[in-house]
Amino acid sequence: MATTATAYLTGFGRYLPGDPVDNDGIAARLGGDDPVTERIRRRILESNGIRRRHHALDEHGEPTELNEELAVKALQAALDDRGIPADDLRMLACATTMGDVLVPGFASMVHGRLGGGPMQLLSASGVCASSLAALDAAVSKIRLGDHPVAAVVGSELPSRSLRQRRFDGIRAGMDSHFLRWMLSDGAGAVVVEFQPHPTKPSLRVDWVRQVSLAHEHDVCMRAGMAGAEPSLGSTWQDVGIDEAERRGMFVLRQDVSMLDDLADAGIRQFEELVDIGLVDVHHLDHVVCHYSTNMFRDVAFDALRRRIPTLDTDRWFSNLETRGNTGSASIFIALEEAWSAGRFAPGETVLLAVPESGRFSFAFAHLTVVAPSDFSGAVT
């Protein structure tokens, strides 16, 4: 009898640094109380729907932790949830937008701090969708039989780059300030195994899909270059650090005029999954979706209702309003919260959806909740 190997999520963890910061306290942490910045801040916060978020900064705006520390704390929480030590891991896949150092890779730094034994490492760089790229790699190695246990973490600490000192001398505009009032810090992690948890429900990974549309779209979210497209002499490595700072190359920028196109492209990617049969909307019980603003949620719901009039949006889960936009960590932080809250029952299906504005890429994962008694040792 033929067997098909699969993979299961058996442990879940998250870490959010410090106490929650509300909308009135965000400027005190990051700085920037001039009239123009204040007007932009209030406009962005009113539209994105975020009410609380976490920063690894003290009340004076000074960093309290490293990004790798956030990652390790989320990983340790996932390992504790599974009830295994780091020594059991044979692969560690780490996703982040910006690590603490340029070299070594983020996964090497996380492994060094986490400990454990020898293991395969993967550093997935990018923006929001890099976490599902890391998950895809870990799941693939588990399915191949190369490793019995792996862990995946998405971790972000953008607040260091969002403080006022980075914006001094730079014209306050929507492209430079949009992400400043959108992003926050945190980490989320999962444990991946070749079999389900022996005593508790698990999430079977049915498939993971990623697609880039960079061939069709210009850069939307960027840092490290002057202008919207890189060219010789226009990146931070082509000039001195002081000049790069003066020219605002280290500011994380967003071309907000492209965001409607991002939402439209994401809906088309979802519809394609439906058309090819990977998603059955009549048997899709839950959607955990990462989005940066409630405006995108409303646009998506309106478009999907035209295609699926019976769509139950109560089954869509997001913790954007209370956890903020933590980039690559967002999908795992949301999944852990939904899982811990008991939203999923054995037999139900879950779709993870992550759009990434960097240069338009999208990632999805389809999961099925399985009870320990559902596992027979093989899938035919």
mmCIF file of N, CA and C in Angstrom, residues 154-248:
data_model
loop_
_atom_site.group_PDB
_atom_site.id
_atom_site.type_symbol
_atom_site.label_atom_id
_atom_site.label_comp_id
_atom_site.label_asym_id
_atom_site.label_seq_id
_atom_site.Cartn_x
_atom_site.Cartn_y
_atom_site.Cartn_z
ATOM 1 N N GLY A 154 8.901 33.195 13.081
ATOM 2 C CA GLY A 154 8.928 34.511 12.440
ATOM 3 C C GLY A 154 9.100 35.545 13.533
ATOM 4 N N SER A 155 10.038 36.454 13.357
ATOM 5 C CA SER A 155 10.334 37.414 14.429
ATOM 6 C C SER A 155 10.674 38.769 13.835
ATOM 7 N N GLU A 156 10.148 39.811 14.443
ATOM 8 C CA GLU A 156 10.374 41.172 13.941
ATOM 9 C C GLU A 156 10.600 42.135 15.102
ATOM 10 N N LEU A 157 11.552 43.060 14.895
ATOM 11 C CA LEU A 157 11.798 44.138 15.848
ATOM 12 C C LEU A 157 12.071 45.424 15.071
ATOM 13 N N PRO A 158 11.052 45.958 14.396
ATOM 14 C CA PRO A 158 11.263 47.161 13.589
ATOM 15 C C PRO A 158 11.325 48.447 14.399
ATOM 16 N N SER A 159 10.918 48.413 15.665
ATOM 17 C CA SER A 159 10.778 49.662 16.429
ATOM 18 C C SER A 159 12.074 50.443 16.523
ATOM 19 N N ARG A 160 13.213 49.746 16.517
ATOM 20 C CA ARG A 160 14.495 50.463 16.569
ATOM 21 C C ARG A 160 14.661 51.403 15.385
ATOM 22 N N SER A 161 14.082 51.003 14.247
ATOM 23 C CA SER A 161 14.206 51.811 13.036
ATOM 24 C C SER A 161 13.090 52.831 12.889
ATOM 25 N N LEU A 162 12.144 52.823 13.818
ATOM 26 C CA LEU A 162 10.990 53.710 13.710
ATOM 27 C C LEU A 162 11.078 54.901 14.647
ATOM 28 N N ARG A 163 12.170 54.992 15.420
ATOM 29 C CA ARG A 163 12.312 56.093 16.365
ATOM 30 C C ARG A 163 12.642 57.396 15.641
ATOM 31 N N GLN A 164 12.355 58.510 16.279
ATOM 32 C CA GLN A 164 12.448 59.823 15.659
ATOM 33 C C GLN A 164 13.833 60.115 15.103
ATOM 34 N N ARG A 165 14.881 59.630 15.778
ATOM 35 C CA ARG A 165 16.249 59.933 15.325
ATOM 36 C C ARG A 165 16.495 59.473 13.893
ATOM 37 N N ARG A 166 15.784 58.457 13.441
ATOM 38 C CA ARG A 166 15.943 57.989 12.070
ATOM 39 C C ARG A 166 15.253 58.923 11.075
ATOM 40 N N PHE A 167 14.321 59.751 11.566
ATOM 41 C CA PHE A 167 13.517 60.591 10.683
ATOM 42 C C PHE A 167 13.915 62.068 10.741
ATOM 43 N N ASP A 168 14.840 62.427 11.609
ATOM 44 C CA ASP A 168 15.284 63.815 11.697
ATOM 45 C C ASP A 168 15.870 64.269 10.366
ATOM 46 N N GLY A 169 15.401 65.390 9.878
ATOM 47 C CA GLY A 169 15.899 65.932 8.618
ATOM 48 C C GLY A 169 15.240 65.366 7.385
ATOM 49 N N ILE A 170 14.289 64.452 7.563
ATOM 50 C CA ILE A 170 13.583 63.848 6.434
ATOM 51 C C ILE A 170 12.171 64.406 6.381
ATOM 52 N N ARG A 171 11.760 64.816 5.206
ATOM 53 C CA ARG A 171 10.430 65.388 5.050
ATOM 54 C C ARG A 171 9.364 64.392 5.498
ATOM 55 N N ALA A 172 8.469 64.868 6.340
ATOM 56 C CA ALA A 172 7.386 64.015 6.818
ATOM 57 C C ALA A 172 6.370 63.817 5.705
ATOM 58 N N GLY A 173 6.245 62.602 5.225
ATOM 59 C CA GLY A 173 5.289 62.281 4.172
ATOM 60 C C GLY A 173 4.707 60.913 4.409
ATOM 61 N N MET A 174 3.671 60.573 3.658
ATOM 62 C CA MET A 174 2.991 59.313 3.877
ATOM 63 C C MET A 174 3.892 58.127 3.568
ATOM 64 N N ASP A 175 4.742 58.237 2.528
ATOM 65 C CA ASP A 175 5.577 57.101 2.167
ATOM 66 C C ASP A 175 6.576 56.761 3.261
ATOM 67 N N SER A 176 7.096 57.781 3.953
ATOM 68 C CA SER A 176 8.100 57.548 4.982
ATOM 69 C C SER A 176 7.493 57.277 6.354
ATOM 70 N N HIS A 177 6.293 57.764 6.608
ATOM 71 C CA HIS A 177 5.695 57.623 7.939
ATOM 72 C C HIS A 177 4.609 56.560 8.018
ATOM 73 N N PHE A 178 4.151 56.044 6.900
ATOM 74 C CA PHE A 178 3.060 55.070 6.917
ATOM 75 C C PHE A 178 3.408 53.871 7.788
ATOM 76 N N LEU A 179 4.553 53.230 7.525
ATOM 77 C CA LEU A 179 4.926 52.030 8.263
ATOM 78 C C LEU A 179 5.371 52.345 9.689
ATOM 79 N N ARG A 180 5.767 53.569 9.921
ATOM 80 C CA ARG A 180 6.208 53.947 11.262
ATOM 81 C C ARG A 180 5.099 53.739 12.280
ATOM 82 N N TRP A 181 3.868 54.009 11.879
ATOM 83 C CA TRP A 181 2.729 53.893 12.792
ATOM 84 C C TRP A 181 1.918 52.619 12.525
ATOM 85 N N MET A 182 2.489 51.708 11.727
ATOM 86 C CA MET A 182 1.826 50.448 11.421
ATOM 87 C C MET A 182 2.515 49.251 12.081
ATOM 88 N N LEU A 183 3.843 49.294 12.179
ATOM 89 C CA LEU A 183 4.604 48.105 12.543
ATOM 90 C C LEU A 183 4.866 48.025 14.045
ATOM 91 N N SER A 184 5.013 46.797 14.530
ATOM 92 C CA SER A 184 5.327 46.578 15.938
ATOM 93 C C SER A 184 6.158 45.308 16.073
ATOM 94 N N ASP A 185 6.529 44.983 17.296
ATOM 95 C CA ASP A 185 7.492 43.924 17.560
ATOM 96 C C ASP A 185 6.817 42.665 18.089
ATOM 97 N N GLY A 186 7.424 41.517 17.789
ATOM 98 C CA GLY A 186 6.913 40.262 18.320
ATOM 99 C C GLY A 186 7.455 39.080 17.543
ATOM 100 N N ALA A 187 7.190 37.883 18.063
ATOM 101 C CA ALA A 187 7.657 36.655 17.422
ATOM 102 C C ALA A 187 6.633 35.554 17.640
ATOM 103 N N GLY A 188 6.510 34.683 16.639
ATOM 104 C CA GLY A 188 5.630 33.529 16.730
ATOM 105 C C GLY A 188 6.327 32.309 16.169
ATOM 106 N N ALA A 189 6.031 31.126 16.736
ATOM 107 C CA ALA A 189 6.765 29.922 16.345
ATOM 108 C C ALA A 189 5.851 28.703 16.371
ATOM 109 N N VAL A 190 6.235 27.697 15.584
ATOM 110 C CA VAL A 190 5.542 26.408 15.574
ATOM 111 C C VAL A 190 6.575 25.287 15.550
ATOM 112 N N VAL A 191 6.183 24.134 16.092
ATOM 113 C CA VAL A 191 6.967 22.903 15.992
ATOM 114 C C VAL A 191 6.337 22.040 14.909
ATOM 115 N N VAL A 192 7.171 21.472 14.041
ATOM 116 C CA VAL A 192 6.703 20.640 12.932
ATOM 117 C C VAL A 192 7.248 19.226 13.118
ATOM 118 N N GLU A 193 6.366 18.215 13.006
ATOM 119 C CA GLU A 193 6.780 16.820 13.171
ATOM 120 C C GLU A 193 6.171 15.947 12.088
ATOM 121 N N PHE A 194 6.697 14.704 11.982
ATOM 122 C CA PHE A 194 6.198 13.778 10.969
ATOM 123 C C PHE A 194 4.949 13.055 11.434
ATOM 124 N N GLN A 195 4.562 13.206 12.696
ATOM 125 C CA GLN A 195 3.354 12.597 13.205
ATOM 126 C C GLN A 195 2.679 13.558 14.176
ATOM 127 N N PRO A 196 1.392 13.365 14.452
ATOM 128 C CA PRO A 196 0.694 14.304 15.327
ATOM 129 C C PRO A 196 1.166 14.208 16.768
ATOM 130 N N HIS A 197 0.749 15.167 17.556
ATOM 131 C CA HIS A 197 0.990 15.135 18.997
ATOM 132 C C HIS A 197 0.344 13.866 19.565
ATOM 133 N N PRO A 198 1.026 13.168 20.455
ATOM 134 C CA PRO A 198 0.485 11.879 20.926
ATOM 135 C C PRO A 198 -0.759 11.988 21.792
ATOM 136 N N THR A 199 -0.991 13.144 22.428
ATOM 137 C CA THR A 199 -2.111 13.236 23.372
ATOM 138 C C THR A 199 -3.038 14.422 23.140
ATOM 139 N N LYS A 200 -2.672 15.326 22.240
ATOM 140 C CA LYS A 200 -3.486 16.516 22.001
ATOM 141 C C LYS A 200 -3.720 16.686 20.505
ATOM 142 N N PRO A 201 -4.720 17.474 20.115
ATOM 143 C CA PRO A 201 -4.917 17.736 18.685
ATOM 144 C C PRO A 201 -3.697 18.414 18.059
ATOM 145 N N SER A 202 -3.577 18.255 16.761
ATOM 146 C CA SER A 202 -2.505 18.862 15.974
ATOM 147 C C SER A 202 -3.105 19.441 14.709
ATOM 148 N N LEU A 203 -2.292 20.173 13.978
ATOM 149 C CA LEU A 203 -2.702 20.708 12.686
ATOM 150 C C LEU A 203 -1.897 20.028 11.585
ATOM 151 N N ARG A 204 -2.577 19.253 10.751
ATOM 152 C CA ARG A 204 -1.907 18.631 9.601
ATOM 153 C C ARG A 204 -1.706 19.677 8.515
ATOM 154 N N VAL A 205 -0.505 19.733 7.977
ATOM 155 C CA VAL A 205 -0.215 20.671 6.891
ATOM 156 C C VAL A 205 -0.554 19.984 5.576
ATOM 157 N N ASP A 206 -1.641 20.412 4.955
ATOM 158 C CA ASP A 206 -2.075 19.801 3.701
ATOM 159 C C ASP A 206 -1.260 20.308 2.519
ATOM 160 N N TRP A 207 -1.016 21.604 2.495
ATOM 161 C CA TRP A 207 -0.169 22.178 1.460
ATOM 162 C C TRP A 207 0.235 23.594 1.840
ATOM 163 N N VAL A 208 1.317 24.066 1.222
ATOM 164 C CA VAL A 208 1.782 25.455 1.342
ATOM 165 C C VAL A 208 2.044 25.952 -0.071
ATOM 166 N N ARG A 209 1.573 27.149 -0.386
ATOM 167 C CA ARG A 209 1.779 27.720 -1.715
ATOM 168 C C ARG A 209 2.286 29.152 -1.590
ATOM 169 N N GLN A 210 3.286 29.479 -2.405
ATOM 170 C CA GLN A 210 3.814 30.842 -2.448
ATOM 171 C C GLN A 210 3.903 31.271 -3.907
ATOM 172 N N VAL A 211 3.676 32.551 -4.154
ATOM 173 C CA VAL A 211 3.820 33.065 -5.513
ATOM 174 C C VAL A 211 4.296 34.510 -5.445
ATOM 175 N N SER A 212 5.238 34.838 -6.298
ATOM 176 C CA SER A 212 5.717 36.213 -6.439
ATOM 177 C C SER A 212 5.184 36.792 -7.736
ATOM 178 N N LEU A 213 4.739 38.041 -7.670
ATOM 179 C CA LEU A 213 4.311 38.771 -8.864
ATOM 180 C C LEU A 213 5.255 39.949 -9.126
ATOM 181 N N ALA A 214 6.502 39.804 -8.694
ATOM 182 C CA ALA A 214 7.473 40.879 -8.855
ATOM 183 C C ALA A 214 7.724 41.216 -10.310
ATOM 184 N N HIS A 215 7.491 40.249 -11.201
ATOM 185 C CA HIS A 215 7.700 40.511 -12.625
ATOM 186 C C HIS A 215 6.655 41.458 -13.183
ATOM 187 N N GLU A 216 5.565 41.658 -12.431
ATOM 188 C CA GLU A 216 4.484 42.519 -12.899
ATOM 189 C C GLU A 216 4.390 43.834 -12.137
ATOM 190 N N HIS A 217 5.120 43.970 -11.013
ATOM 191 C CA HIS A 217 4.926 45.126 -10.146
ATOM 192 C C HIS A 217 6.260 45.739 -9.737
ATOM 193 N N ASP A 218 6.241 47.050 -9.560
ATOM 194 C CA ASP A 218 7.405 47.747 -9.041
ATOM 195 C C ASP A 218 7.529 47.511 -7.543
ATOM 196 N N VAL A 219 8.640 47.982 -6.980
ATOM 197 C CA VAL A 219 8.847 47.857 -5.539
ATOM 198 C C VAL A 219 7.816 48.712 -4.805
ATOM 199 N N CYS A 220 7.209 48.126 -3.780
ATOM 200 C CA CYS A 220 6.182 48.827 -3.010
ATOM 201 C C CYS A 220 6.690 49.186 -1.608
ATOM 202 N N MET A 221 7.331 48.240 -0.945
ATOM 203 C CA MET A 221 7.889 48.467 0.390
ATOM 204 C C MET A 221 9.401 48.301 0.306
ATOM 205 N N ARG A 222 10.151 49.272 0.814
ATOM 206 C CA ARG A 222 11.587 49.251 0.557
ATOM 207 C C ARG A 222 12.363 49.935 1.672
ATOM 208 N N ALA A 223 13.638 49.591 1.734
ATOM 209 C CA ALA A 223 14.615 50.271 2.583
ATOM 210 C C ALA A 223 15.985 49.955 2.016
ATOM 211 N N GLY A 224 16.918 50.862 2.205
ATOM 212 C CA GLY A 224 18.285 50.630 1.750
ATOM 213 C C GLY A 224 18.613 51.204 0.394
ATOM 214 N N MET A 225 17.711 51.998 -0.168
ATOM 215 C CA MET A 225 18.007 52.594 -1.462
ATOM 216 C C MET A 225 17.311 53.945 -1.572
ATOM 217 N N ALA A 226 17.854 54.752 -2.462
ATOM 218 C CA ALA A 226 17.264 56.056 -2.744
ATOM 219 C C ALA A 226 16.383 55.917 -3.977
ATOM 220 N N GLY A 227 15.145 56.331 -3.882
ATOM 221 C CA GLY A 227 14.229 56.180 -5.002
ATOM 222 C C GLY A 227 13.489 54.862 -4.938
ATOM 223 N N ALA A 228 12.642 54.658 -5.914
ATOM 224 C CA ALA A 228 11.771 53.490 -5.914
ATOM 225 C C ALA A 228 12.411 52.261 -6.545
ATOM 226 N N GLU A 229 13.507 52.419 -7.293
ATOM 227 C CA GLU A 229 14.170 51.300 -7.935
ATOM 228 C C GLU A 229 15.669 51.394 -7.676
ATOM 229 N N PRO A 230 16.330 50.275 -7.368
ATOM 230 C CA PRO A 230 17.774 50.312 -7.141
ATOM 231 C C PRO A 230 18.545 50.505 -8.440
ATOM 232 N N SER A 231 19.647 51.185 -8.333
ATOM 233 C CA SER A 231 20.558 51.351 -9.458
ATOM 234 C C SER A 231 21.949 51.545 -8.884
ATOM 235 N N LEU A 232 22.952 51.403 -9.720
ATOM 236 C CA LEU A 232 24.327 51.582 -9.241
ATOM 237 C C LEU A 232 24.492 52.967 -8.633
ATOM 238 N N GLY A 233 25.010 53.012 -7.436
ATOM 239 C CA GLY A 233 25.222 54.278 -6.753
ATOM 240 C C GLY A 233 24.054 54.736 -5.909
ATOM 241 N N SER A 234 22.928 53.992 -5.948
ATOM 242 C CA SER A 234 21.741 54.458 -5.227
ATOM 243 C C SER A 234 21.367 53.576 -4.043
ATOM 244 N N THR A 235 22.208 52.579 -3.712
ATOM 245 C CA THR A 235 21.915 51.736 -2.565
ATOM 246 C C THR A 235 22.823 52.101 -1.401
ATOM 247 N N TRP A 236 22.452 51.662 -0.212
ATOM 248 C CA TRP A 236 23.206 52.042 0.990
ATOM 249 C C TRP A 236 24.629 51.502 0.970
ATOM 250 N N GLN A 237 24.869 50.437 0.185
ATOM 251 C CA GLN A 237 26.224 49.881 0.122
ATOM 252 C C GLN A 237 27.125 50.639 -0.857
ATOM 253 N N ASP A 238 26.529 51.516 -1.658
ATOM 254 C CA ASP A 238 27.311 52.266 -2.637
ATOM 255 C C ASP A 238 27.844 53.578 -2.079
ATOM 256 N N VAL A 239 27.322 54.004 -0.939
ATOM 257 C CA VAL A 239 27.714 55.292 -0.367
ATOM 258 C C VAL A 239 28.122 55.088 1.085
ATOM 259 N N GLY A 240 28.649 56.109 1.699
ATOM 260 C CA GLY A 240 29.014 56.032 3.103
ATOM 261 C C GLY A 240 27.773 55.948 3.982
ATOM 262 N N ILE A 241 27.959 55.400 5.171
ATOM 263 C CA ILE A 241 26.836 55.246 6.092
ATOM 264 C C ILE A 241 26.215 56.594 6.424
ATOM 265 N N ASP A 242 27.033 57.602 6.650
ATOM 266 C CA ASP A 242 26.502 58.925 6.991
ATOM 267 C C ASP A 242 25.662 59.486 5.842
ATOM 268 N N GLU A 243 26.161 59.314 4.603
ATOM 269 C CA GLU A 243 25.399 59.813 3.464
ATOM 270 C C GLU A 243 24.102 59.045 3.297
ATOM 271 N N ALA A 244 24.162 57.721 3.488
ATOM 272 C CA ALA A 244 22.953 56.912 3.378
ATOM 273 C C ALA A 244 21.916 57.351 4.411
ATOM 274 N N GLU A 245 22.380 57.653 5.615
ATOM 275 C CA GLU A 245 21.472 58.121 6.662
ATOM 276 C C GLU A 245 20.871 59.470 6.279
ATOM 277 N N ARG A 246 21.727 60.364 5.772
ATOM 278 C CA ARG A 246 21.266 61.703 5.406
ATOM 279 C C ARG A 246 20.235 61.643 4.291
ATOM 280 N N ARG A 247 20.406 60.720 3.363
ATOM 281 C CA ARG A 247 19.492 60.594 2.228
ATOM 282 C C ARG A 247 18.254 59.747 2.548
ATOM 283 N N GLY A 248 18.149 59.313 3.793
ATOM 284 C CA GLY A 248 16.961 58.582 4.211
ATOM 285 C C GLY A 248 16.875 57.160 3.701
#
